[in-house]
């Protein structure tokens, strides 16, 4: 079956939803290269700028390139990026699957799915669509008959087809659907002619919701690659390729630093030549030392030998707001005692973190990050039995601080300054009102960028797992320790605990927090 990808480049939106433009290009490269592992017919539909980037400069191995989007994109507001995909659907004359540039396949799709009339990634059953459907009913001058029929006839939970993958063998239906989507947009031009702060969010109505509505209206069956609400869980790159063969980080995940690093490192490990090309291109086109905290990762020349390790969390600005009770915060029981305990807990955390920061910043000969990644990757590629026999221990290069409250802040907020204060206020209030409990905050150096990454662990399985690996254990031994930790109640929750434990161990190995016992310290 023919596979299609659609890429367009906008100078005022070069990131494509990712944290940084280089990650956008790395995502496209990794997605394309993985598709070409399994399929011989992969077409790129793009504009002139997209062809220059992906084909002329990066040399991605698409089997066909169609430069047809410049005129199409010029006719619509830039937030309506979905028109590029709709146009790609309308162009097709044979069975096809459109694959987004942030979908990563590690095995071919099941052959029985390739015979389906219609195919999509997964069914989304969610009230997320509700505010946009409500605004559609209020303000749109035209709504397609299939949507009206669905609203008035099918009394079901709101659902849509996620278009990470979308296509099928019913090419006639797909063409009619694409034409209906363009008509949906055209007949509501008046609404889009004035600035709309949520305009970007209507893309899901024109594509995903309309697709599932028309399929139901015309009684055309849809098969799905994944189970319903597949994307509610964070994509686990550490599980690929042995334990997870389909990855698709949704929009918020593309701004999470660890997700971006997983994509970059996977590309660097499996396709080092393309990684170098993107690093060089990014250094030339997108970044300079003064513009980006990610500069060392993408520099085409070596970074300075010992740049200062910077805090990714903008921590002091955050922490200063926590102990004073925020305006209008609800009163707490025994507030003076709670506040004093919190202040002591916070002070211990800050003190330990600062000593660690100074120690890591003084490292003048940091390890080769690629070597560390290859070592971790070799461990993760073992089959389950061999993996269980491997012996790991917490690396000497990380710091685990025991706290009673979670003093770490989601890393992505540093890159969303406009939203920072609102999120900080919400989290500060939540933290002030939280009861004390066991929290482990894992601080690790990212040797590529010379930044520190803080990850809090509050779930009891996570806390117990970190505790066990203070000493060297095989994975099987550690799980035995966990079984003893939970005592007689373990069998009732064994399935859930086993899944969480194994995922956490693989995650820690991938991040080089758990290392083989013969490699416990910085080389």
Coordinates of C-alpha atoms in Angstrom, one line a residue:
X1 CA 0.0 0.0 0.0
X2 CA 1.2 3.6 -0.7
X3 CA 2.2 5.6 2.3
X4 CA 2.0 9.4 2.3
X5 CA 3.4 12.1 4.6
X6 CA 2.6 15.8 4.4
X7 CA 5.1 18.5 5.5
X8 CA 5.0 22.3 5.1
X9 CA 7.4 24.8 6.5
X10 CA 6.5 28.1 8.1
X11 CA 9.2 30.5 9.3
X12 CA 7.0 31.8 12.1
X13 CA 6.2 28.2 13.2
X14 CA 9.4 26.2 12.5
X15 CA 9.0 23.9 15.5
X16 CA 5.9 22.1 14.2
X17 CA 4.7 21.9 17.8
X18 CA 8.0 20.6 19.1
X19 CA 10.1 22.3 21.7
X20 CA 12.7 23.3 19.2
X21 CA 13.0 23.4 15.3
X22 CA 15.7 20.7 15.4
X23 CA 13.5 18.3 17.2
X24 CA 10.8 18.9 14.5
X25 CA 13.3 17.9 11.8
X26 CA 14.6 14.9 13.9
X27 CA 11.0 13.7 14.3
X28 CA 10.4 13.9 10.5
X29 CA 13.7 12.1 9.8
X30 CA 13.1 9.3 12.3
X31 CA 9.5 8.8 11.1
X32 CA 10.5 8.7 7.4
X33 CA 13.5 6.4 8.0
X34 CA 11.4 4.0 10.1
X35 CA 8.7 3.8 7.4
X36 CA 11.4 3.1 4.8
X37 CA 12.6 0.2 6.8
X38 CA 9.3 -1.6 6.0
X39 CA 7.7 0.1 2.9
X40 CA 9.0 0.7 -0.6
X41 CA 6.4 3.4 -1.5
X42 CA 6.5 6.5 0.7
X43 CA 5.5 9.8 -0.9
X44 CA 6.2 13.3 0.5
X45 CA 3.7 16.0 -0.2
X46 CA 5.2 19.4 0.6
X47 CA 5.8 23.0 -0.4
X48 CA 9.0 24.5 -1.9
X49 CA 10.5 25.3 1.5
X50 CA 9.7 21.8 2.8
X51 CA 11.4 20.2 -0.2
X52 CA 14.5 22.3 0.4
X53 CA 14.7 21.2 4.0
X54 CA 13.8 17.5 3.9
X55 CA 15.0 16.6 0.4
X56 CA 17.7 19.0 -0.8
X57 CA 19.4 19.6 2.6
X58 CA 18.7 16.4 4.6
X59 CA 18.3 13.9 1.8
X60 CA 15.5 11.9 3.4
X61 CA 14.8 8.8 1.3
X62 CA 11.2 9.4 0.1
X63 CA 10.4 7.4 -3.1
X64 CA 8.4 10.3 -4.5
X65 CA 8.1 14.0 -3.8
X66 CA 5.1 16.2 -4.9
X67 CA 5.6 20.0 -4.4
X68 CA 2.0 21.1 -4.5
X69 CA 1.2 22.9 -1.2
X70 CA 2.3 26.5 -1.8
X71 CA -0.8 27.7 -3.5
X72 CA -3.1 25.7 -1.2
X73 CA -1.6 27.0 2.0
X74 CA -1.7 30.6 0.7
X75 CA -5.5 30.5 0.6
X76 CA -6.1 29.8 4.3
X77 CA -5.1 31.2 7.7
X78 CA -1.8 29.6 8.9
X79 CA -3.4 28.0 12.0
X80 CA -5.5 25.8 9.7
X81 CA -2.6 23.5 9.1
X82 CA -5.0 20.6 8.4
X83 CA -5.7 21.9 4.9
X84 CA -2.3 20.4 3.8
X85 CA -3.4 17.0 4.9
X86 CA -6.9 17.3 3.5
X87 CA -5.4 18.3 0.1
X88 CA -3.1 15.2 0.3
X89 CA -6.1 13.0 0.9
X90 CA -7.9 14.5 -2.1
X91 CA -4.9 13.9 -4.4
X92 CA -4.8 10.1 -4.0
X93 CA -5.9 7.8 -6.8
X94 CA -5.1 4.5 -5.1
X95 CA -5.4 2.9 -1.6
X96 CA -3.1 4.8 0.8
X97 CA -2.3 5.5 4.4
X98 CA -1.3 9.0 5.5
X99 CA 1.2 8.9 8.4
X100 CA 2.0 11.9 10.5
X101 CA 5.6 13.0 10.9
X102 CA 5.6 12.3 14.6
X103 CA 4.5 8.6 14.2
X104 CA 7.3 6.1 14.6
X105 CA 6.8 2.5 13.4
X106 CA 9.1 -0.3 14.6
X107 CA 7.4 -3.0 12.7
X108 CA 5.1 -3.1 9.7
X109 CA 1.4 -2.7 10.3
X110 CA -0.6 -5.9 10.4
X111 CA -1.4 -7.1 6.9
X112 CA -5.1 -7.6 7.7
X113 CA -5.5 -3.9 8.5
X114 CA -4.2 -3.0 5.1
X115 CA -7.3 -4.5 3.5
X116 CA -9.7 -2.3 5.5
X117 CA -12.0 0.2 3.7
X118 CA -11.0 2.8 6.2
X119 CA -8.2 2.8 8.7
X120 CA -7.2 5.3 11.5
X121 CA -4.8 5.2 14.4
X122 CA -7.3 4.9 17.3
X123 CA -10.7 6.0 18.4
X124 CA -10.7 9.0 20.7
X125 CA -13.6 8.9 23.2
X126 CA -13.3 12.3 24.9
X127 CA -15.1 15.4 26.0
X128 CA -12.0 17.3 24.7
X129 CA -14.1 18.0 21.5
X130 CA -17.0 19.5 23.4
X131 CA -16.0 23.2 23.6
X132 CA -15.3 23.3 19.9
X133 CA -18.5 21.5 19.0
X134 CA -20.3 24.0 21.2
X135 CA -18.6 26.9 19.5
X136 CA -19.4 25.3 16.1
X137 CA -23.1 25.2 17.0
X138 CA -23.0 28.8 18.3
X139 CA -21.1 30.5 15.5
X140 CA -20.7 28.5 12.4
X141 CA -23.0 29.3 9.5
X142 CA -22.7 25.8 8.1
X143 CA -22.3 22.3 9.6
X144 CA -22.0 19.2 7.4
X145 CA -25.1 16.9 7.3
X146 CA -23.1 14.0 8.7
X147 CA -22.2 15.9 11.9
X148 CA -25.8 17.2 12.3
X149 CA -27.1 13.6 11.8
X150 CA -24.6 12.3 14.4
X151 CA -25.6 15.0 16.9
X152 CA -29.3 14.4 16.6
X153 CA -29.5 10.7 16.0
X154 CA -26.5 8.9 17.6
X155 CA -26.8 9.5 21.3
X156 CA -23.3 8.2 22.1
X157 CA -20.2 9.6 23.9
X158 CA -18.2 12.1 21.9
X159 CA -15.7 10.3 19.8
X160 CA -13.4 10.8 16.8
X161 CA -10.7 9.0 14.8
X162 CA -7.2 10.0 15.6
X163 CA -5.5 10.8 12.3
X164 CA -1.9 9.9 13.3
X165 CA -2.6 7.3 10.6
X166 CA -5.6 7.7 8.3
X167 CA -6.5 6.3 5.0
X168 CA -7.7 2.9 3.6
X169 CA -8.9 1.2 0.4
X170 CA -12.1 3.1 -0.1
X171 CA -10.5 5.9 -2.1
X172 CA -13.8 7.2 -3.4
X173 CA -15.0 7.8 0.2
X174 CA -11.8 9.4 1.3
X175 CA -12.0 11.8 -1.7
X176 CA -15.6 12.7 -0.9
X177 CA -14.6 13.2 2.8
X178 CA -11.7 15.5 1.9
X179 CA -14.0 17.6 -0.4
X180 CA -16.6 17.8 2.4
X181 CA -13.9 19.0 4.8
X182 CA -12.9 21.8 2.4
X183 CA -16.5 22.7 2.0
X184 CA -16.9 22.8 5.8
X185 CA -14.1 25.3 6.0
X186 CA -15.1 27.4 3.0
X187 CA -18.7 27.9 4.1
X188 CA -17.4 29.2 7.4
X189 CA -15.0 31.7 6.0
X190 CA -16.7 34.6 7.7
X191 CA -15.9 33.0 11.1
X192 CA -12.2 32.7 10.2
X193 CA -11.9 36.2 8.7
X194 CA -11.7 37.7 12.2
X195 CA -8.9 36.7 14.7
X196 CA -9.9 33.6 16.7
X197 CA -7.6 32.6 19.6
X198 CA -8.7 28.9 19.4
X199 CA -8.6 28.6 15.6
X200 CA -5.8 26.0 15.7
X201 CA -8.0 23.7 17.7
X202 CA -10.7 23.5 15.0
X203 CA -8.4 21.4 12.9
X204 CA -9.6 18.3 14.8
X205 CA -13.2 19.0 13.8
X206 CA -12.4 19.4 10.1
X207 CA -10.3 16.3 10.1
X208 CA -10.9 13.8 12.9
X209 CA -14.4 14.4 14.0
X210 CA -15.8 14.9 10.4
X211 CA -14.1 11.7 9.3
X212 CA -15.7 9.5 12.0
X213 CA -19.0 11.3 11.5
X214 CA -19.1 10.7 7.8
X215 CA -18.0 7.0 8.2
X216 CA -20.9 6.4 10.5
X217 CA -23.3 8.4 8.3
X218 CA -22.4 6.4 5.2
X219 CA -22.0 3.1 7.2
X220 CA -18.4 2.6 6.1
X221 CA -16.5 0.5 8.7
X222 CA -13.4 1.9 10.3
X223 CA -10.5 -0.3 11.5
X224 CA -8.1 1.0 14.1
X225 CA -4.3 0.4 14.6
X226 CA -4.5 0.9 18.3
X227 CA -7.0 0.5 21.1
X228 CA -9.4 3.4 22.1
X229 CA -7.8 6.4 23.8
X230 CA -4.3 4.9 23.0
X231 CA -2.7 8.3 23.4
X232 CA -3.8 9.0 27.0
X233 CA -0.6 7.4 28.2
X234 CA 2.8 9.1 27.6
X235 CA 4.6 7.4 24.7
X236 CA 7.3 5.1 26.2
X237 CA 10.3 5.4 23.9
X238 CA 12.3 3.3 26.3
X239 CA 10.0 0.4 25.3
X240 CA 10.9 0.6 21.6
X241 CA 11.6 -1.5 19.7
X242 CA 11.2 -4.7 21.8
X243 CA 8.2 -3.9 23.9
X244 CA 6.5 -1.1 21.9
X245 CA 6.4 -0.9 18.2
X246 CA 4.2 2.2 17.6
X247 CA 4.9 5.6 19.1
X248 CA 3.1 8.9 18.6
X249 CA 3.7 11.8 21.0
X250 CA 0.6 14.0 21.0
X251 CA 1.0 17.8 21.0
X252 CA 1.8 18.5 24.7
X253 CA 4.3 15.6 24.7
X254 CA 6.3 17.3 22.0
X255 CA 7.1 20.1 24.4
X256 CA 8.4 17.7 27.1
X257 CA 12.2 17.8 27.2
X258 CA 12.6 14.1 27.8
X259 CA 10.3 13.2 24.9
X260 CA 12.4 15.4 22.6
X261 CA 15.6 13.9 23.9
X262 CA 14.3 10.4 23.3
X263 CA 13.6 11.2 19.6
X264 CA 17.1 12.9 19.2
X265 CA 18.9 10.0 20.9
X266 CA 17.0 7.3 18.9
X267 CA 17.9 9.1 15.7
X268 CA 21.5 9.5 16.9
X269 CA 21.8 5.8 17.7
X270 CA 20.1 4.3 14.7
X271 CA 20.8 6.9 12.0
X272 CA 23.9 8.9 13.0
X273 CA 24.5 10.4 9.6
X274 CA 21.0 12.1 9.6
X275 CA 21.5 13.2 13.1
X276 CA 24.7 15.0 12.1
X277 CA 23.0 16.6 9.1
X278 CA 20.2 18.0 11.3
X279 CA 22.7 19.2 13.9
X280 CA 24.7 21.1 11.3
X281 CA 21.6 22.5 9.6
X282 CA 20.1 23.5 13.0
X283 CA 23.3 25.2 14.0
X284 CA 23.3 27.2 10.8
X285 CA 19.6 28.1 10.5
X286 CA 17.9 28.0 13.9
X287 CA 20.2 28.5 16.9
X288 CA 23.1 30.5 18.3
X289 CA 24.7 30.3 21.8
X290 CA 22.8 33.4 22.8
X291 CA 19.4 32.2 21.5
X292 CA 19.0 28.6 22.8
X293 CA 19.7 26.7 26.0
X294 CA 19.9 23.6 23.7
X295 CA 22.8 25.0 21.7
X296 CA 25.4 22.4 22.7
X297 CA 23.2 19.5 21.6
X298 CA 22.9 20.9 18.1
X299 CA 26.3 22.6 17.6
X300 CA 28.3 21.3 14.7
X301 CA 31.5 22.1 16.5
X302 CA 32.3 20.9 20.1
X303 CA 30.8 22.7 22.9
X304 CA 33.0 24.4 25.5
X305 CA 34.7 21.9 27.8
X306 CA 32.9 22.9 31.0
X307 CA 30.0 25.3 30.5
X308 CA 28.0 26.0 33.6
X309 CA 25.2 23.5 34.3
X310 CA 22.0 25.5 34.4
X311 CA 18.8 24.8 36.1
X312 CA 16.1 23.9 33.6
X313 CA 13.4 24.5 36.1
X314 CA 13.8 28.2 36.9
X315 CA 13.6 26.9 40.4
X316 CA 14.2 29.9 42.5
X317 CA 11.4 31.9 40.9
X318 CA 9.1 29.0 41.6
X319 CA 10.2 28.2 45.2
X320 CA 9.9 31.8 46.4
X321 CA 6.2 31.6 45.9
X322 CA 5.5 28.3 47.7
X323 CA 5.8 28.8 51.5
X324 CA 3.9 32.2 51.7
X325 CA 0.2 31.4 51.4
X326 CA -1.0 32.6 48.1
X327 CA -3.8 35.2 47.9
X328 CA -7.2 33.6 48.4
X329 CA -5.7 30.2 49.2
X330 CA -8.0 28.1 51.3
X331 CA -7.0 27.9 54.9
X332 CA -5.1 24.8 56.0
X333 CA -5.5 22.8 59.2
X334 CA -2.6 23.6 61.6
X335 CA -1.1 25.9 59.0
X336 CA 1.9 27.1 61.1
X337 CA 3.0 23.5 61.9
X338 CA 2.5 22.4 58.2
X339 CA 4.2 25.5 56.9
X340 CA 7.2 24.9 59.2
X341 CA 7.5 21.3 58.2
X342 CA 7.3 22.3 54.5
X343 CA 9.9 25.0 55.0
X344 CA 12.3 22.5 56.6
X345 CA 11.6 19.9 53.8
X346 CA 12.2 22.5 51.1
X347 CA 15.4 23.9 52.7
X348 CA 16.8 20.4 52.8
X349 CA 15.9 19.8 49.2
X350 CA 17.4 23.2 48.0
X351 CA 20.6 22.5 50.0
X352 CA 21.2 19.0 48.6
X353 CA 20.3 20.1 45.1
X354 CA 22.8 23.1 45.3
X355 CA 25.7 20.9 46.4
X356 CA 24.9 18.5 43.6
X357 CA 24.8 21.3 41.1
X358 CA 28.1 22.7 42.1
X359 CA 29.7 19.2 41.9
X360 CA 28.3 18.4 38.5
X361 CA 29.2 21.9 37.1
X362 CA 32.8 21.3 38.2
X363 CA 33.1 18.3 35.9
X364 CA 35.6 19.3 33.2
X365 CA 35.6 16.0 31.4
X366 CA 32.0 14.9 31.0
X367 CA 31.4 11.4 29.6
X368 CA 30.6 10.7 26.0
X369 CA 26.7 10.8 26.0
X370 CA 26.5 8.6 22.9
X371 CA 28.6 5.8 24.5
X372 CA 26.3 5.9 27.6
X373 CA 23.2 5.8 25.3
X374 CA 24.6 2.8 23.4
X375 CA 25.3 1.0 26.6
X376 CA 21.7 1.6 27.8
X377 CA 20.3 0.7 24.4
X378 CA 22.1 -2.7 24.4
X379 CA 20.5 -3.5 27.8
X380 CA 17.0 -2.5 26.6
X381 CA 17.3 -4.6 23.4
X382 CA 17.6 -7.9 25.4
X383 CA 14.6 -10.1 25.5
X384 CA 12.6 -10.3 28.6
X385 CA 14.4 -13.2 30.2
X386 CA 17.8 -11.8 29.6
X387 CA 16.7 -8.4 30.8
X388 CA 15.5 -9.9 34.0
X389 CA 19.0 -11.4 34.6
X390 CA 20.8 -8.1 34.1
X391 CA 22.1 -6.5 37.3
X392 CA 21.6 -2.8 37.8
X393 CA 22.2 -0.1 40.4
X394 CA 21.5 3.6 40.7
X395 CA 24.2 5.5 38.9
X396 CA 26.7 7.6 41.0
X397 CA 26.0 10.4 38.6
X398 CA 22.4 11.0 39.8
X399 CA 21.1 12.3 43.0
X400 CA 17.9 11.0 44.6
X401 CA 16.5 13.4 47.3
X402 CA 14.0 12.1 49.8
X403 CA 11.3 14.6 50.4
X404 CA 7.8 14.8 51.9
X405 CA 6.5 17.1 49.2
X406 CA 7.2 17.3 45.5
X407 CA 9.4 20.4 45.0
X408 CA 10.1 19.7 41.3
X409 CA 8.3 21.6 38.5
X410 CA 7.4 20.2 35.1
X411 CA 10.3 21.0 32.9
X412 CA 8.3 22.2 29.9
X413 CA 7.1 25.3 31.8
X414 CA 10.5 26.9 31.3
X415 CA 9.8 26.9 27.6
X416 CA 6.3 28.3 27.9
X417 CA 7.0 31.6 29.7
X418 CA 3.5 33.1 29.0
X419 CA 1.9 30.2 30.8
X420 CA 4.5 30.0 33.6
X421 CA 2.8 32.2 36.3
X422 CA -0.6 30.5 35.9
X423 CA 0.8 27.0 36.1
X424 CA 3.1 28.0 39.0
X425 CA 0.2 29.5 40.9
X426 CA -1.9 26.4 40.4
X427 CA 0.9 24.0 41.4
X428 CA 1.9 26.1 44.4
X429 CA -1.6 26.1 45.8
X430 CA -1.8 22.3 45.2
X431 CA 1.5 21.8 47.0
X432 CA 0.5 24.0 49.9
X433 CA -2.6 21.9 50.4
X434 CA -1.0 18.5 50.0
X435 CA -0.4 16.1 52.9
X436 CA 3.2 15.0 53.5
X437 CA 4.1 11.7 52.0
X438 CA 7.2 9.9 50.6
X439 CA 8.5 11.6 47.5
X440 CA 11.8 10.8 45.7
X441 CA 13.1 13.5 43.4
X442 CA 15.7 12.2 40.9
X443 CA 18.1 14.8 39.6
X444 CA 20.2 13.7 36.6
X445 CA 22.7 15.5 34.3
X446 CA 22.0 15.7 30.6
X447 CA 25.6 15.5 29.3
X448 CA 24.6 16.7 25.9
X449 CA 23.2 20.1 27.0
X450 CA 24.9 20.4 30.4
X451 CA 21.5 20.8 32.0
X452 CA 20.0 19.1 35.0
X453 CA 16.7 17.3 34.8
X454 CA 14.5 16.8 37.8
X455 CA 11.9 14.0 37.9
X456 CA 9.6 13.5 41.0
X457 CA 8.4 10.0 41.9
X458 CA 5.4 9.8 44.3
X459 CA 3.8 6.5 43.4
X460 CA 4.5 3.9 46.0
X461 CA 5.8 1.4 43.3
X462 CA 8.2 4.0 42.0
X463 CA 9.4 5.0 45.4
X464 CA 10.0 1.3 46.4
X465 CA 11.8 0.5 43.2
X466 CA 14.3 3.4 43.6
X467 CA 14.8 2.3 47.2
X468 CA 15.6 -1.3 46.1
X469 CA 18.2 -0.3 43.5
X470 CA 20.2 1.6 46.0
X471 CA 22.1 -1.8 46.0
X472 CA 22.9 -3.9 43.0
X473 CA 20.2 -6.3 42.0
X474 CA 19.1 -8.1 38.9
X475 CA 15.7 -7.0 37.6
X476 CA 14.2 -10.3 38.8
X477 CA 15.8 -9.9 42.3
X478 CA 14.5 -6.4 42.5
X479 CA 11.0 -7.5 41.6
X480 CA 11.3 -10.2 44.4
X481 CA 12.2 -7.4 46.8
X482 CA 9.1 -5.5 45.7
X483 CA 6.9 -8.5 46.2
X484 CA 8.2 -8.7 49.8
X485 CA 7.7 -5.0 50.3
X486 CA 4.0 -5.2 49.5
X487 CA 3.5 -8.3 51.6
X488 CA 0.3 -10.4 51.5
X489 CA -1.7 -7.8 49.5
X490 CA 0.7 -8.2 46.5
X491 CA -1.3 -10.9 44.5
X492 CA -4.4 -8.7 44.3
X493 CA -2.4 -6.0 42.5
X494 CA 0.4 -8.1 40.9
X495 CA -0.5 -7.3 37.3
X496 CA -0.7 -3.6 37.8
X497 CA 2.5 -3.5 39.9
X498 CA 4.4 -5.7 37.5
X499 CA 3.6 -3.4 34.5
X500 CA 4.5 -0.2 36.4
X501 CA 7.7 -1.7 37.8
X502 CA 9.0 -3.0 34.4
X503 CA 8.2 0.2 32.7
X504 CA 9.9 2.3 35.3
X505 CA 13.0 0.1 35.2
X506 CA 13.2 0.4 31.4
X507 CA 12.7 4.2 31.7
X508 CA 15.5 4.5 34.3
X509 CA 17.9 2.4 32.2
X510 CA 17.1 4.5 29.1
X511 CA 17.8 7.7 31.0
X512 CA 21.1 6.2 32.3
X513 CA 19.8 6.5 35.9
X514 CA 20.1 2.7 36.3
X515 CA 23.3 1.3 35.0
X516 CA 24.9 -2.1 34.8
X517 CA 26.9 -2.7 38.0
X518 CA 30.2 -2.6 36.2
X519 CA 29.4 0.9 35.1
X520 CA 28.2 2.8 38.1
X521 CA 30.1 6.0 37.8
X522 CA 31.1 8.6 35.2
X523 CA 33.8 7.2 32.9

